[in-house]
Coordinates of C-alpha atoms in Angstrom, one line a residue:
X255 CA -39.0 60.2 24.5
X256 CA -41.5 57.4 25.0
X257 CA -43.1 57.1 28.3
X258 CA -45.1 54.5 30.0
X259 CA -43.1 51.5 28.6
X260 CA -42.2 48.7 31.0
X261 CA -39.3 46.2 30.6
X262 CA -39.7 42.6 31.6
X263 CA -36.6 41.2 33.2
X264 CA -35.6 37.8 31.8
X265 CA -34.3 35.5 34.5
X266 CA -30.6 34.8 34.3
X267 CA -30.8 31.0 33.6
X268 CA -33.3 31.5 30.8
X269 CA -31.2 34.2 29.2
X270 CA -28.2 31.9 29.3
X271 CA -30.2 29.0 27.8
X272 CA -31.4 31.3 25.0
X273 CA -27.9 32.5 24.2
X274 CA -26.6 28.9 24.0
X275 CA -29.4 27.8 21.7
X276 CA -28.9 30.7 19.4
X277 CA -25.2 30.0 19.3
X278 CA -25.7 26.3 18.4
X279 CA -28.2 27.3 15.7
X280 CA -25.6 29.7 14.1
X281 CA -22.6 27.4 14.2
X282 CA -21.9 25.7 10.9
X283 CA -20.2 22.3 10.7
X284 CA -17.0 23.9 9.5
X285 CA -16.9 26.0 12.7
X286 CA -17.2 23.0 15.0
X287 CA -14.3 22.2 17.2
X288 CA -12.0 19.8 15.3
X289 CA -11.6 17.5 18.3
X290 CA -15.2 17.3 19.3
X291 CA -16.0 13.6 19.8
X292 CA -19.3 13.7 18.0
X293 CA -17.9 15.2 14.8
X294 CA -17.3 12.9 11.9
X295 CA -13.6 12.2 11.2
X296 CA -12.4 13.0 7.7
X297 CA -10.0 10.7 6.1
X298 CA -8.1 11.5 2.9
X299 CA -6.4 8.5 1.3
X300 CA -3.8 8.7 -1.5
X301 CA -2.7 5.6 -3.3
X302 CA 0.5 5.7 -5.4
X303 CA -0.9 3.3 -7.9
X304 CA -4.1 2.4 -9.8
X305 CA -7.3 0.6 -8.8
X306 CA -6.7 -2.6 -10.8
X307 CA -3.2 -3.3 -9.5
X308 CA -3.4 -6.4 -7.2
X309 CA -1.3 -4.7 -4.5
X310 CA -3.8 -1.9 -4.5
X311 CA -6.6 -4.4 -4.1
X312 CA -4.8 -6.0 -1.2
X313 CA -4.1 -2.7 0.6
X314 CA -7.7 -1.6 0.1
X315 CA -8.9 -4.8 1.7
X316 CA -6.7 -4.2 4.7
X317 CA -7.7 -0.6 5.0
X318 CA -11.4 -1.4 4.8
X319 CA -11.2 -4.2 7.4
X320 CA -9.5 -1.9 9.8
X321 CA -11.9 0.9 9.2
X322 CA -14.7 -1.5 10.0
X323 CA -12.9 -2.9 13.1
X324 CA -12.6 0.6 14.6
X325 CA -16.2 1.5 13.5
X326 CA -15.3 4.2 11.0
X327 CA -17.4 2.1 8.6
X328 CA -20.8 0.9 9.8
X329 CA -21.2 -2.2 7.6
X330 CA -19.8 -4.1 4.7
X331 CA -22.1 -2.3 2.2
X332 CA -20.1 0.9 2.9
X333 CA -16.9 -1.0 2.1
X334 CA -18.3 -1.9 -1.3
X335 CA -19.4 1.7 -1.9
X336 CA -16.0 3.1 -1.0
X337 CA -14.2 0.5 -3.1
X338 CA -16.3 1.4 -6.1
X339 CA -16.6 5.2 -5.8
X340 CA -13.5 6.2 -3.7
X341 CA -15.8 8.0 -1.4
X342 CA -18.2 7.2 1.4
X343 CA -19.9 9.0 4.3
X344 CA -20.8 6.9 7.4
X345 CA -22.2 7.7 10.8
X346 CA -18.7 8.4 12.1
X347 CA -16.5 9.4 9.2
X348 CA -16.2 10.8 5.7
X349 CA -13.5 9.1 3.5
X350 CA -12.1 10.1 0.2
X351 CA -9.5 8.4 -2.0
X352 CA -7.4 9.6 -4.9
X353 CA -4.9 7.7 -7.2
X354 CA -1.5 8.8 -8.4
X355 CA -1.3 6.1 -11.0
X356 CA 2.5 6.2 -10.8
X357 CA 3.1 2.7 -12.3
X358 CA 1.7 3.9 -15.6
X359 CA 2.5 7.7 -15.3
X360 CA 6.2 7.9 -14.7
X361 CA 7.5 11.3 -15.9
X362 CA 8.3 14.0 -13.3
X363 CA 5.8 16.3 -15.1
X364 CA 3.0 13.7 -14.7
X365 CA 3.9 13.1 -11.0
X366 CA 4.0 16.8 -10.4
X367 CA 0.6 17.3 -12.0
X368 CA -0.9 14.5 -10.0
X369 CA 0.6 15.9 -6.8
X370 CA -0.8 19.4 -7.5
X371 CA -4.3 18.0 -8.2
X372 CA -4.3 15.8 -5.1
X373 CA -3.0 18.6 -2.9
X374 CA -5.7 20.9 -4.1
X375 CA -8.3 18.2 -3.3
X376 CA -6.8 17.7 0.2
X377 CA -7.1 21.4 0.9
X378 CA -10.7 21.5 -0.3
X379 CA -11.6 18.3 1.7
X380 CA -10.0 19.6 4.9
X381 CA -9.3 16.2 6.4
X382 CA -8.5 15.3 10.0
X383 CA -5.8 12.8 8.8
X384 CA -4.0 11.9 5.6
X385 CA -3.1 8.3 4.7
X386 CA -0.4 7.7 2.1
X387 CA -0.2 4.4 0.3
X388 CA 3.3 3.5 -0.8
X389 CA 6.4 5.4 -1.9
X390 CA 5.3 7.9 -4.5
X391 CA 2.4 9.1 -2.4
X392 CA 4.7 9.4 0.6
X393 CA 7.5 11.1 -1.3
X394 CA 5.4 13.6 -3.3
X395 CA 2.2 14.2 -1.4
X396 CA 3.7 13.6 2.0
X397 CA 6.7 15.8 1.3
X398 CA 4.4 18.6 0.2
X399 CA 2.6 18.4 3.6
X400 CA 5.6 17.9 5.9
X401 CA 5.4 19.9 9.1
X402 CA 1.8 20.9 8.5
X403 CA -0.7 20.6 11.3
X404 CA -2.4 17.8 9.4
X405 CA -1.2 14.4 10.7
X406 CA -0.1 11.9 8.0
X407 CA 0.4 8.1 8.2
X408 CA 2.0 6.2 5.4
X409 CA 2.0 2.5 4.5
X410 CA 4.0 0.4 2.1
X411 CA 7.3 2.3 2.2
X412 CA 10.1 0.1 0.9
X413 CA 12.6 -0.8 3.7
X414 CA 13.7 2.6 4.9
X415 CA 11.0 5.0 6.2
X416 CA 13.6 7.9 6.6
X417 CA 14.7 7.9 2.9
X418 CA 12.3 10.7 1.8
X419 CA 13.0 13.0 4.7
X420 CA 9.5 12.5 6.2
X421 CA 10.9 11.1 9.5
X422 CA 14.2 11.9 11.2
X423 CA 14.6 8.4 12.6
X424 CA 12.3 5.4 12.4
X425 CA 12.0 5.3 16.2
X426 CA 11.4 9.0 16.7
X427 CA 9.9 10.6 13.5
X428 CA 10.2 14.2 14.7
X429 CA 7.5 15.7 12.4
X430 CA 3.8 15.2 11.6
X431 CA 4.3 12.0 9.7
X432 CA 4.7 8.3 10.8
X433 CA 3.6 5.0 9.5
X434 CA 4.2 1.4 8.3
X435 CA 7.1 0.2 6.2
X436 CA 7.9 -3.0 4.4
X437 CA 10.8 -4.9 6.0
X438 CA 10.9 -7.4 3.1
X439 CA 11.0 -11.1 3.6
X440 CA 13.4 -11.9 0.7
X441 CA 15.6 -14.4 2.5
X442 CA 12.6 -16.1 4.0
X443 CA 11.1 -16.4 0.4
X444 CA 14.4 -17.9 -0.8
X445 CA 14.6 -20.4 2.0
X446 CA 11.0 -21.4 1.3
X447 CA 12.0 -22.1 -2.3
X448 CA 15.0 -24.2 -1.2
X449 CA 12.6 -26.1 1.0
X450 CA 10.4 -26.8 -2.0
X451 CA 13.3 -27.4 -4.5
X452 CA 16.3 -28.4 -2.4
X453 CA 18.8 -28.7 -5.3
X454 CA 18.8 -25.0 -6.3
X455 CA 22.0 -23.1 -5.7
X456 CA 22.0 -20.0 -7.9
X457 CA 19.6 -17.3 -8.9
X458 CA 19.1 -14.1 -10.9
X459 CA 17.0 -11.1 -10.1
X460 CA 14.3 -9.8 -12.5
X461 CA 13.1 -6.3 -11.8
X462 CA 11.8 -3.2 -13.4
X463 CA 13.2 0.3 -12.8
X464 CA 10.5 1.5 -10.4
X465 CA 11.2 2.7 -6.8
X466 CA 9.7 -0.6 -5.5
X467 CA 11.7 -2.7 -7.9
X468 CA 15.0 -0.9 -7.3
X469 CA 14.5 -1.1 -3.5
X470 CA 13.8 -4.8 -3.5
X471 CA 16.7 -5.5 -5.9
X472 CA 19.2 -3.5 -3.8
X473 CA 18.0 -5.1 -0.6
X474 CA 18.6 -8.6 -2.0
X475 CA 22.0 -7.6 -3.5
X476 CA 23.0 -6.2 -0.1
X477 CA 22.1 -9.5 1.7
X478 CA 24.0 -11.6 -0.8
X479 CA 27.1 -9.4 -0.4
X480 CA 26.9 -9.9 3.4
X481 CA 26.5 -13.6 3.0
X482 CA 23.0 -13.5 4.5
X483 CA 21.3 -15.1 1.6
X484 CA 20.8 -18.9 1.0
X485 CA 21.5 -18.7 -2.8
X486 CA 24.3 -17.4 -5.0
X487 CA 23.4 -14.3 -7.1
X488 CA 24.6 -14.5 -10.7
X489 CA 23.1 -11.4 -12.3
X490 CA 20.6 -8.6 -11.7
X491 CA 18.3 -7.2 -14.4
X492 CA 16.6 -3.9 -13.9
X493 CA 14.7 -2.4 -16.9
X494 CA 11.4 -0.9 -17.8
X495 CA 11.7 -2.2 -21.4
X496 CA 9.4 -5.2 -21.6
X497 CA 11.2 -6.8 -24.5
X498 CA 14.6 -6.5 -22.7
X499 CA 13.1 -8.0 -19.5
X500 CA 11.7 -11.0 -21.4
X501 CA 14.9 -11.6 -23.5
X502 CA 17.0 -11.5 -20.3
X503 CA 14.7 -13.9 -18.6
X504 CA 15.0 -16.4 -21.5
X505 CA 18.7 -16.0 -21.6
X506 CA 19.3 -16.4 -17.8
X507 CA 17.1 -19.4 -17.3
X508 CA 19.9 -21.3 -19.1
X509 CA 22.4 -20.1 -16.5
X510 CA 20.7 -20.1 -13.1
X511 CA 18.6 -22.4 -11.0
X512 CA 15.9 -19.9 -10.1
X513 CA 14.6 -16.3 -10.4
X514 CA 13.8 -13.8 -7.8
X515 CA 10.9 -11.7 -9.1
X516 CA 11.5 -8.2 -7.6
X517 CA 9.0 -6.3 -9.8
X518 CA 7.5 -6.0 -13.3
X519 CA 4.7 -3.5 -12.9
X520 CA 6.7 -0.7 -14.6
X521 CA 7.3 -2.6 -17.9
X522 CA 6.4 -0.8 -21.1
X523 CA 6.2 -2.1 -24.7
X524 CA 8.2 -0.7 -27.7
X525 CA 5.7 2.1 -28.1
X526 CA 6.0 3.2 -24.5
X527 CA 2.6 1.8 -23.5
X528 CA 2.4 0.2 -20.0
X529 CA 2.2 -3.6 -20.1
X530 CA -0.4 -5.0 -17.7
X531 CA 1.0 -7.1 -14.9
X532 CA -1.1 -10.1 -15.8
X533 CA 0.1 -10.0 -19.4
X534 CA 3.7 -10.1 -18.2
X535 CA 2.9 -12.9 -15.8
X536 CA 1.1 -14.9 -18.5
X537 CA 4.1 -14.6 -20.8
X538 CA 6.5 -15.6 -18.0
X539 CA 4.7 -18.8 -16.8
X540 CA 4.4 -19.8 -20.5
X541 CA 8.1 -19.4 -21.3
X542 CA 10.1 -19.9 -18.1
X543 CA 10.8 -23.4 -17.0
X544 CA 12.8 -22.8 -13.8
X545 CA 11.2 -22.0 -10.4
X546 CA 11.0 -18.6 -8.9
X547 CA 10.3 -16.8 -5.6
X548 CA 8.8 -13.4 -5.0
X549 CA 8.0 -11.2 -2.0
X550 CA 4.2 -11.0 -2.2
X551 CA 1.2 -13.2 -2.2
X552 CA -0.4 -11.3 -5.1
X553 CA 2.6 -12.3 -7.3
X554 CA 1.9 -16.0 -6.4
X555 CA -1.7 -15.4 -7.4
X556 CA -0.4 -14.1 -10.8
X557 CA 1.6 -17.3 -11.3
X558 CA 4.9 -17.2 -9.4
X559 CA 5.7 -20.4 -7.4
X560 CA 6.1 -19.1 -3.9
X561 CA 6.6 -16.2 -1.5
X562 CA 6.9 -15.3 2.1
X563 CA 4.3 -12.6 1.9
X564 CA 5.1 -9.0 2.9
X565 CA 1.4 -8.5 3.1
X566 CA -0.3 -5.4 1.6
X567 CA -3.4 -6.2 3.7
X568 CA -1.3 -6.0 6.9
X569 CA 0.4 -2.8 5.8
X570 CA -2.8 -0.9 5.3
X571 CA -4.5 -2.4 8.4
X572 CA -1.6 -1.3 10.6
X573 CA -1.7 2.2 9.2
X574 CA -5.4 2.5 10.1
X575 CA -4.6 1.2 13.6
X576 CA -2.0 4.0 13.9
X577 CA -4.4 6.6 12.5
X578 CA -7.1 5.6 15.0
X579 CA -4.6 5.9 17.9
X580 CA -3.8 9.4 16.7
X581 CA -7.4 10.5 16.2
X582 CA -8.9 8.8 19.3
X583 CA -6.1 9.0 21.8
X584 CA -4.1 12.1 20.6
X585 CA -0.9 10.1 20.0
X586 CA 2.0 12.4 19.2
X587 CA 3.4 11.7 15.7
X588 CA 6.8 13.3 16.5
X589 CA 7.5 10.5 19.0
X590 CA 5.3 7.7 17.4
X591 CA 7.7 5.1 16.1
X592 CA 7.3 3.7 12.6
X593 CA 6.8 -0.1 12.4
X594 CA 6.7 -3.1 10.1
X595 CA 3.8 -5.5 10.5
X596 CA 4.3 -9.2 11.0
X597 CA 5.0 -11.4 8.0
X598 CA 2.1 -12.8 6.0
X599 CA 1.8 -16.4 5.1
X600 CA 4.2 -18.7 3.3
X601 CA 2.3 -19.1 0.0
X602 CA 2.7 -21.5 -2.9
X603 CA 0.9 -21.8 -6.3
X604 CA -0.2 -25.4 -7.0
X605 CA -0.7 -24.8 -10.7
X606 CA 2.7 -23.3 -11.2
X607 CA 4.2 -26.3 -9.3
X608 CA 2.3 -28.6 -11.7
X609 CA 3.7 -26.7 -14.7
X610 CA 7.2 -27.1 -13.3
X611 CA 6.8 -30.7 -12.3
X612 CA 7.2 -30.0 -8.6
X613 CA 5.2 -32.0 -6.0
X614 CA 4.2 -29.9 -3.0
X615 CA 4.1 -31.8 0.2
X616 CA 3.1 -31.2 3.8
X617 CA 6.7 -31.3 5.1
X618 CA 7.4 -28.1 3.1
X619 CA 5.6 -26.1 5.8
X620 CA 3.5 -24.2 3.2
X621 CA 0.9 -22.1 5.1
X622 CA -1.4 -21.2 2.2
X623 CA -2.0 -22.5 -1.3
X624 CA -3.1 -20.6 -4.4
X625 CA -4.8 -23.2 -6.6
X626 CA -4.8 -21.4 -10.0
X627 CA -3.1 -18.6 -12.0
X628 CA -5.0 -15.4 -12.4
X629 CA -6.4 -15.1 -16.0
X630 CA -4.5 -12.8 -18.4
X631 CA -7.3 -10.2 -18.5
X632 CA -8.6 -10.7 -14.9
X633 CA -8.1 -9.7 -11.3
X634 CA -9.9 -10.3 -8.1
X635 CA -12.7 -7.8 -8.7

């Protein structure tokens, strides 16, 4: 037994402060409360497609603009860093992006492998929210994370947000997933074309056999059957074979007044190699001498005559707005209705009009002009 020792009594407030300080020192970032306002929010973004695809460029622009608007990016330099590297850490967030490349990798085995790799990265990254760009990311990655605690927001789903079982109803999703879908402005695009070329009466659809292509083709076919379309549909083409797509375009331009360009991103050559969009567009504008309408501005940039734009920029921007509402305000995904953003602009290509001998005038109510056709080997970056 040791005698003669004395114990100094630590005042209660000092002891409490000491314990708090030790606790703060020992806590690691991973142990911090997930809803603590000062913690950086972690965003994991999955794109269905590939970096060079013009729709991907558009959606990335909208995503980054919204992230800057809600201060998850500090400045435009961080936008450039994220766009280049698919990763950036800012004062308020950590953002990572991965690509499924589903326009060029189409087999079930390839999609399953991409889904497994992305899901592994999601688990390692431990995000606060998952953003899913377009149908394949929503179907495969979203489906794998359905009813998890992790909230997920999609953009770019074609027409029906309930078709992959991620939501019960568009107005009341019922799970951990909500988002933004494409309503499609097909009839508006057709009316725009008739306003530019009043004499057209009939058209054919040119599409590939991708989910996007089939969805747009079926939507237009449905509207024509109901009598809700301003042109008569003569024939629909849906194929991933580039040679067949081209030969049908050459054949049908002798039978119809115009084409509706539903999609051509899934075309492959006779060796099974994907054909770049701009290569298909360059062939098309060089060989087809009737006017066409599409559903997207980026197709007009590639050489198509006109479109009522179902804007990729607006799709991703709205998805970030929803994600911010969920993270900042605790919005309940199960009752958070899906929505379609407003239409983009009525866009026309002056160079394509010149090639076709069409004069564009003010009374056609065109809201935006594209002056040139994107070069065969080019893009916007």
